């Protein structure tokens, strides 16, 4: 299609058409104006892959490691390549716009969406965000950096007011966006749900107009988060171009009224529409037809890229006695709650249906040459495990269930069936489900499957629903979640708590599983907040009732029989998800007991932890080897096995500090909404900035990560190329061990005598160097001198680079920076912009 002549089109559009362009038409698409050739463009989540247009039974996609995992690679060119792959995935899904990356900050280890964001450090988050954005945009697809700004917790995320100093706002929370804006120019921004210092971000004129557009020169489109436009006039006047999703809930008619009331001037409407038209022109080259069919690029290259990124994200936290890597030809026990399930992603809108997902057990089994055995050891679920993996369709041919859609309730004499779909999961969200025969908000779905247990045991089942649901097993009603429903945190906060029921099932007998679900309109629950999950959703889980002691005993017995033991423990998409924060830093269930018992039974024990954010490790001193494995995407299990057996020497570094306990975290006192406000009381002292300042011991510090080889850093040279505002640090890096590996040279800056309190040092640059055994090379790290020296001067309302002496500290983690050099700033200057 030819690009639109924006001025001409604007002149031809009537007011109603212009207003229609200011909101989406459905969950993922913008509105078209056919008469003038304005197409509808498609947006799609999100930060670790591109889901396409369906939460429900989506077309499968490539799933990348979660944000913290991507940042743990400390490898910008790898992540930029990853961004390009995301762009290609978007094109396959017919999407013009990716809703990512997420560059919010991990104030606390408990953030429900901490896994989606990159780092507690704004520089690392900024350059990783820029890498993803430029990779995506290299393919012509638009990136939407989000959530602008201060969506750093889930508790009351739409209501809460982030109360923070201008200095913290600038130095910590806006900085990742500012760096991405400087280096990669995202085509779109998504506003955060929350307020910042009293005003909702979608209405925040000061930040959207004065900072983003005027100071930073952003000329792209700003959209709201989903159901995060709360006003018509204020949001339009503040600079929010697009309300998402559609159809409009607060714009539309109300906007026409507001124009009539002169609350909005028509030229302001034109400014907003112009941004959408310009975005359409920017993505026009993609030649993606309107409402394009979705496809896949499930190629060998995609798998190889995801596996490499996955393995590169692993952080070797501890390796006493060189327990790792394991010997391939020796026997291995793979134990733990996450061993036989693929915890490939966190939960919420970042989640997607992967092409496939390799479990750690499968990955290890594929590479182990000795015996590879499994024991559960301890269950780790928050909600009972998805039944999709355990049941078969009625004809017994496939695993999963058959979903039958009806426009009449189960009580009707004759029911009109309007769709039949095979689903691999019993966790179904119908918010974006479309069916021309379903015209009412009231509809029903029967999920049918067969369950044949291996053992005669008592089973526990659970049902969460946004809507109503009954679960029948073998003709018996086991869970009734239709009346007296209790509001919970499922389905983005619109669903119920999990209701349980149990039943004794006999081995070898086949039971009918029937879930009778009614859409969200059939429920009397009226969730507060603005998130509307039209259609609703249901999640059914089930598992045999286990006794923790019994399972641990079995695991310990197995651990004693084998040469090497790997425990795969951690969290999952149910623990770390959108809509709620974690309550504690603990591993779930009896995981801690299991790890301690297994490590005591076999000295060759390694623990791989899957989580997006830190967990506490009370067993730390008794476990010789620990790896942080994050959520690894499609290739989760293969990447785990590559590191476990030493095919890849781990080279990741922590992008966030792991405190000993949650109480040590600087946001501990203030990490929730209290009467609608969240005080950012730790100010600029987020993460290591705080732990260093108050000399608080952490479990593992920011930037930490070991390797199967060793490195030597020496000979720091710093050149102050003042003419172009750059500082260049050069360091010799040598691989002094016997394996190929990579070292991350980290460059921190500290001001000598600042006029106000500042963190002891702050990351300002880094470089990752790959070396063969014995090889030496030079790491070159370029710093932008004004960014490296400045803090936000609240009185001057500008950045200030003070005349002073500064120290450059170089090393391989925030607690090991043995190389030092100095440089000076001769004259104090203030600056604004990028
Ligand atoms: C999330 C966004 C996401 C959007 C669309 C919201 O709930 O906060 O990050 O892009 O949904 O799924």
Coordinates of C-alpha atoms and ligand atoms in Angstrom, one line a residue, residues 27-28 45-47 51 55 99 102 113 116 146-147 151 157 190 193 225-226 349 492 531 533 578, ligand 1:
X27 CA -8.4 -6.4 21.7
X28 CA -5.4 -6.1 19.3
X45 CA 2.4 -9.0 23.1
X46 CA 4.9 -8.9 24.3
X47 CA 8.3 -8.8 25.9
X51 CA 1.8 -14.3 20.9
X55 CA -4.8 -15.8 24.2
X99 CA 4.0 -4.6 22.8
X102 CA 9.3 -4.0 29.4
X113 CA 6.2 -8.9 36.8
X116 CA 9.5 -9.3 32.5
X146 CA 6.5 -0.1 28.4
X147 CA 5.2 0.6 31.0
X151 CA 4.6 0.2 37.0
X157 CA -1.6 -1.5 39.9
X190 CA 2.8 2.3 26.4
X193 CA -1.6 1.8 34.7
X225 CA -2.0 -0.1 28.6
X226 CA -5.0 -2.3 28.2
X349 CA 0.3 -11.1 29.1
X492 CA -5.6 -10.5 35.6
X531 CA -9.7 -4.7 33.4
X533 CA -12.1 -10.0 30.5
X578 CA 0.6 -10.1 36.2
Ligands
LIG1 C1 -0.3 -5.6 30.2 C2 0.5 -5.1 29.0 C3 0.1 -5.9 27.8 C4 -1.4 -5.7 27.6 C5 -2.0 -6.5 26.4 C6 -1.8 -5.6 30.0 O1 -2.5 -6.3 31.0 O2 0.0 -4.8 31.4 O3 1.9 -5.3 29.3 O4 0.8 -5.5 26.7 O5 -2.1 -6.2 28.8 O6 -2.0 -7.8 26.7

